[in-house]
Short mmCIF file of C-alpha atoms and ligand atoms in Angstrom, two decimals:
data_model
loop_
_atom_site.label_atom_id
_atom_site.label_comp_id
_atom_site.label_asym_id
_atom_site.label_seq_id
_atom_site.Cartn_x
_atom_site.Cartn_y
_atom_site.Cartn_z
CA UNK A 1 -20.59 -15.63 -0.54
CA UNK A 2 -20.59 -13.34 2.29
CA UNK A 3 -16.99 -12.50 1.54
CA UNK A 4 -17.57 -11.75 -1.95
CA UNK A 5 -20.49 -9.63 -1.20
CA UNK A 6 -18.65 -7.64 1.40
CA UNK A 7 -15.82 -6.83 -1.09
CA UNK A 8 -18.16 -5.50 -3.61
CA UNK A 9 -19.98 -3.30 -1.15
CA UNK A 10 -17.17 -2.10 0.33
CA UNK A 11 -15.48 -0.95 -3.19
CA UNK A 12 -18.41 0.24 -4.79
CA UNK A 13 -18.33 3.39 -2.69
CA UNK A 14 -14.52 4.03 -3.40
CA UNK A 15 -13.76 4.93 -6.77
CA UNK A 16 -9.99 4.57 -6.40
CA UNK A 17 -10.02 0.93 -5.49
CA UNK A 18 -10.34 -1.97 -8.04
CA UNK A 19 -10.94 -5.63 -7.04
CA UNK A 20 -9.83 -8.46 -9.70
CA UNK A 21 -13.04 -10.09 -10.87
CA UNK A 22 -13.57 -12.71 -8.61
CA UNK A 23 -13.38 -15.68 -11.16
CA UNK A 24 -13.48 -19.32 -10.35
CA UNK A 25 -9.90 -19.32 -11.54
CA UNK A 26 -8.67 -16.43 -9.00
CA UNK A 27 -10.94 -17.90 -6.17
CA UNK A 28 -9.15 -21.64 -6.69
CA UNK A 29 -5.64 -19.73 -6.91
CA UNK A 30 -6.40 -17.88 -3.62
CA UNK A 31 -7.64 -21.13 -1.98
CA UNK A 32 -4.26 -22.84 -2.73
CA UNK A 33 -2.04 -19.85 -1.08
CA UNK A 34 -4.54 -19.34 1.79
CA UNK A 35 -4.59 -23.10 2.69
CA UNK A 36 -1.88 -23.72 5.74
CA UNK A 37 -0.93 -27.09 4.63
CA UNK A 38 0.44 -25.74 0.94
CA UNK A 39 4.11 -25.91 1.02
CA UNK A 40 6.72 -23.23 -0.53
CA UNK A 41 6.95 -24.57 -3.87
CA UNK A 42 3.17 -24.20 -4.61
CA UNK A 43 3.00 -21.25 -2.49
CA UNK A 44 5.58 -19.53 -4.70
CA UNK A 45 3.75 -21.11 -7.96
CA UNK A 46 0.16 -19.98 -7.28
CA UNK A 47 1.11 -16.75 -5.82
CA UNK A 48 3.03 -15.83 -8.97
CA UNK A 49 -0.31 -16.73 -10.91
CA UNK A 50 -2.24 -14.26 -8.94
CA UNK A 51 0.48 -11.47 -8.94
CA UNK A 52 0.64 -11.99 -13.08
CA UNK A 53 -3.30 -11.01 -13.03
CA UNK A 54 -2.71 -8.23 -10.85
CA UNK A 55 -0.10 -6.77 -13.12
CA UNK A 56 -2.06 -7.27 -16.15
CA UNK A 57 -5.20 -5.65 -14.37
CA UNK A 58 -2.57 -2.75 -13.28
CA UNK A 59 -1.72 -2.13 -16.74
CA UNK A 60 -5.02 -1.65 -18.01
CA UNK A 61 -5.33 1.55 -15.58
CA UNK A 62 -2.36 3.51 -17.30
CA UNK A 63 -3.26 6.16 -19.65
CA UNK A 64 -3.04 5.35 -23.60
CA UNK A 65 -2.69 7.51 -26.89
CA UNK A 66 -4.45 6.77 -30.31
CA UNK A 67 -1.99 5.65 -32.90
CA UNK A 68 -2.40 3.94 -36.10
CA UNK A 69 0.03 1.11 -37.41
CA UNK A 70 0.09 -0.44 -40.99
CA UNK A 71 -0.06 -4.29 -41.24
CA UNK A 72 1.41 -6.62 -43.43
CA UNK A 73 -1.62 -6.47 -45.77
CA UNK A 74 -0.92 -2.75 -46.13
CA UNK A 75 -3.87 -1.74 -44.47
CA UNK A 76 -4.01 0.90 -41.52
CA UNK A 77 -5.00 -0.44 -38.00
CA UNK A 78 -6.48 2.18 -35.41
CA UNK A 79 -4.88 0.98 -31.85
CA UNK A 80 -3.56 2.27 -28.62
CA UNK A 81 0.05 2.91 -27.28
CA UNK A 82 1.03 3.29 -23.60
CA UNK A 83 1.38 7.06 -23.13
CA UNK A 84 4.23 7.56 -20.37
CA UNK A 85 7.07 5.90 -18.90
CA UNK A 86 6.72 3.52 -15.88
CA UNK A 87 8.66 1.83 -13.12
CA UNK A 88 8.25 -0.52 -10.59
CA UNK A 89 8.98 -0.01 -6.74
CA UNK A 90 8.67 -3.08 -4.47
CA UNK A 91 8.43 -2.91 -0.64
CA UNK A 92 10.82 -5.05 0.58
CA UNK A 93 10.74 -7.73 1.30
CA UNK A 94 7.54 -9.18 0.39
CA UNK A 95 6.87 -6.95 -2.40
CA UNK A 96 10.06 -8.04 -4.12
CA UNK A 97 8.11 -11.25 -4.93
CA UNK A 98 6.04 -9.28 -7.40
CA UNK A 99 9.04 -8.09 -9.60
CA UNK A 100 9.36 -11.00 -11.62
CA UNK A 101 5.64 -10.65 -12.59
CA UNK A 102 6.07 -7.11 -13.78
CA UNK A 103 9.00 -7.90 -15.67
CA UNK A 104 7.31 -10.82 -17.50
CA UNK A 105 4.82 -8.10 -18.99
CA UNK A 106 7.06 -5.10 -19.18
CA UNK A 107 10.46 -5.82 -20.67
CA UNK A 108 13.46 -4.14 -19.05
CA UNK A 109 11.29 -2.29 -16.48
CA UNK A 110 13.45 -0.24 -14.17
CA UNK A 111 12.73 -1.06 -10.56
CA UNK A 112 13.35 0.66 -7.33
CA UNK A 113 13.40 -0.62 -3.88
CA UNK A 114 12.09 0.71 -0.36
CA UNK A 115 12.87 -1.22 2.71
CA UNK A 116 9.93 -0.76 5.24
CA UNK A 117 9.64 -3.48 8.37
CA UNK A 118 6.58 -3.61 10.44
CA UNK A 119 7.69 -3.66 14.49
CA UNK A 120 6.87 -7.20 15.25
CA UNK A 121 5.19 -5.88 18.71
CA UNK A 122 3.79 -2.75 17.82
CA UNK A 123 2.93 -3.31 13.91
CA UNK A 124 4.36 0.39 13.35
CA UNK A 125 5.99 0.70 10.02
CA UNK A 126 9.80 1.96 9.87
CA UNK A 127 11.61 2.83 6.60
CA UNK A 128 15.02 1.73 6.65
CA UNK A 129 16.38 2.01 2.97
CA UNK A 130 15.28 3.51 -0.48
CA UNK A 131 16.69 3.30 -3.85
CA UNK A 132 14.66 4.71 -6.74
CA UNK A 133 15.21 5.51 -10.46
CA UNK A 134 16.59 9.14 -10.64
CA UNK A 135 13.87 10.08 -13.00
CA UNK A 136 10.92 8.75 -10.96
CA UNK A 137 9.35 11.75 -10.93
CA UNK A 138 8.64 11.56 -14.64
CA UNK A 139 7.19 7.96 -14.29
CA UNK A 140 4.08 5.89 -13.38
CA UNK A 141 4.78 4.21 -10.39
CA UNK A 142 3.76 0.52 -9.92
CA UNK A 143 4.10 0.36 -6.28
CA UNK A 144 4.18 -3.45 -5.13
CA UNK A 145 3.38 -5.10 -1.93
CA UNK A 146 1.26 -8.30 -1.33
CA UNK A 147 -0.28 -7.36 1.79
CA UNK A 148 -2.13 -4.46 3.13
CA UNK A 149 -3.09 -4.56 6.95
CA UNK A 150 -2.81 -1.52 8.79
CA UNK A 151 -1.44 0.37 5.71
CA UNK A 152 1.36 1.79 7.72
CA UNK A 153 3.76 0.39 5.14
CA UNK A 154 2.13 1.51 2.01
CA UNK A 155 1.45 4.97 3.59
CA UNK A 156 5.62 5.60 4.56
CA UNK A 157 6.46 4.36 0.72
CA UNK A 158 3.94 6.65 -0.71
CA UNK A 159 5.33 9.33 1.70
CA UNK A 160 8.89 8.75 0.04
CA UNK A 161 7.32 8.80 -3.77
CA UNK A 162 5.90 11.94 -3.02
CA UNK A 163 9.15 13.53 -1.50
CA UNK A 164 10.44 12.42 -4.72
CA UNK A 165 8.14 14.38 -6.68
CA UNK A 166 6.14 11.36 -7.97
CA UNK A 167 2.60 13.11 -8.51
CA UNK A 168 -0.04 11.07 -6.47
CA UNK A 169 -2.15 10.39 -9.55
CA UNK A 170 0.86 8.47 -11.01
CA UNK A 171 0.87 6.02 -8.22
CA UNK A 172 -0.91 2.61 -8.36
CA UNK A 173 -0.43 0.22 -5.76
CA UNK A 174 -0.78 -3.57 -6.69
CA UNK A 175 -1.74 -5.78 -3.77
CA UNK A 176 -3.17 -9.39 -3.43
CA UNK A 177 -5.06 -9.37 -0.04
CA UNK A 178 -6.08 -6.07 1.73
CA UNK A 179 -8.06 -5.43 5.08
CA UNK A 180 -10.99 -3.13 5.07
CA UNK A 181 -9.29 -0.96 7.28
CA UNK A 182 -6.14 -0.71 5.25
CA UNK A 183 -8.22 -0.12 2.01
CA UNK A 184 -10.07 2.92 3.64
CA UNK A 185 -6.95 4.34 5.26
CA UNK A 186 -5.12 4.23 1.77
CA UNK A 187 -7.99 5.39 -0.24
CA UNK A 188 -8.82 8.13 2.07
CA UNK A 189 -5.44 9.43 2.32
CA UNK A 190 -4.62 9.40 -1.25
CA UNK A 191 -7.65 9.57 -3.41
CA UNK A 192 -5.86 10.44 -6.38
CA UNK A 193 -3.72 7.23 -6.26
CA UNK A 194 -5.13 3.96 -7.29
CA UNK A 195 -5.26 0.68 -5.41
CA UNK A 196 -5.68 -2.70 -7.42
CA UNK A 197 -6.20 -5.74 -5.16
CA UNK A 198 -7.18 -9.46 -5.49
CA UNK A 199 -9.25 -9.58 -2.47
CA UNK A 200 -10.58 -7.50 0.52
CA UNK A 201 -10.55 -9.90 3.39
CA UNK A 202 -12.74 -9.62 6.62
CA UNK A 203 -10.62 -7.63 9.10
CA UNK A 204 -7.48 -7.76 11.44
CA UNK A 205 -6.54 -9.63 14.10
CA UNK A 206 -5.29 -8.53 17.80
CA UNK A 207 -1.69 -8.77 15.99
CA UNK A 208 -2.57 -6.54 13.05
CA UNK A 209 -2.50 -9.61 10.66
CA UNK A 210 -5.17 -9.76 8.01
CA UNK A 211 -7.57 -12.48 8.59
CA UNK A 212 -8.56 -15.01 7.42
CA UNK A 213 -5.29 -14.00 5.19
CA UNK A 214 -2.63 -16.23 4.50
CA UNK A 215 -0.19 -15.76 7.31
CA UNK A 216 3.24 -13.77 6.72
CA UNK A 217 3.46 -13.62 3.10
CA UNK A 218 7.34 -12.84 3.23
CA UNK A 219 7.80 -15.81 5.43
CA UNK A 220 5.78 -18.30 3.22
CA UNK A 221 7.29 -17.25 0.05
CA UNK A 222 11.01 -16.95 0.81
CA UNK A 223 11.49 -18.99 4.14
CA UNK A 224 9.08 -21.65 5.27
C1 PRP B 301 4.15 -7.16 5.89
C2 PRP B 301 3.87 -6.94 4.39
C3 PRP B 301 3.40 -5.44 4.23
C4 PRP B 301 3.10 -5.20 5.62
C5 PRP B 301 1.54 -5.05 5.89
O1 PRP B 301 5.52 -7.04 5.74
O2 PRP B 301 4.51 -7.80 3.38
O3 PRP B 301 4.55 -4.86 3.87
O4 PRP B 301 3.64 -6.33 6.47
O5 PRP B 301 1.27 -4.29 7.07
P1 PRP B 301 0.87 -2.99 7.03
O6 PRP B 301 -0.19 -2.58 6.24
O7 PRP B 301 0.03 -3.09 8.31
O8 PRP B 301 1.97 -1.77 7.26
P2 PRP B 301 6.64 -7.01 6.96
O9 PRP B 301 6.73 -5.76 7.65
O10 PRP B 301 6.28 -8.00 7.81
O11 PRP B 301 7.89 -7.34 6.19
P3 PRP B 301 8.33 -8.64 5.18
O12 PRP B 301 7.81 -7.91 3.81
O13 PRP B 301 9.96 -8.92 5.15
O14 PRP B 301 7.64 -9.69 5.41
#
């Protein structure tokens, strides 16, 4: 319970950070992907389950308009419709794992890519490549990266989006596991953006990996 309590107390003070409800289902899914004995097939399958939950929660934070439709009984139904255009932007490599979950919920969604890698010695994030939809400044952006450690990678990615004219308040960062340091850095630097995460872990180790974490997400999803 101590982990859960620390998650809740950290985020209650930070309005632009949302942690997924800690249901038994979610905790069971995290238990599988955190287990170092879990093989790649299961790691991919159960990570995808959590990604789907994150995307569904993220969509709850997009603006909607009131609208009315007529049902087959010829009666009106007062409902809601999504207001603006969206796109996904994945921080390569690990963020690409979240693209399919977004596509499963948002048919034909446009997806841009930003290649940022952490230097393995210094943990400093370096930008190598970006390819984004031309009209990205008119869209809400769902930024995808499963791990938030120091925050260096997501900060670089947000800098690119802001340079392209995306308003900060239209950026929604979807993330599986975050460190408290990364959450505070992101939330303080970008108070108008939003972070939706699955869990906030205890901290960072000397190599700047999230702990207890799950190791290197990209390696476990794509390679090992
Ligand atoms: C990992 C992870 C994040 C980043 C988080 O990527 O997927 O992008 O590190 O760390 P940070 O918050 O300290 O920047 P990595 O650079 O290892 O590349 P990968 O996606 O190819 O695994």
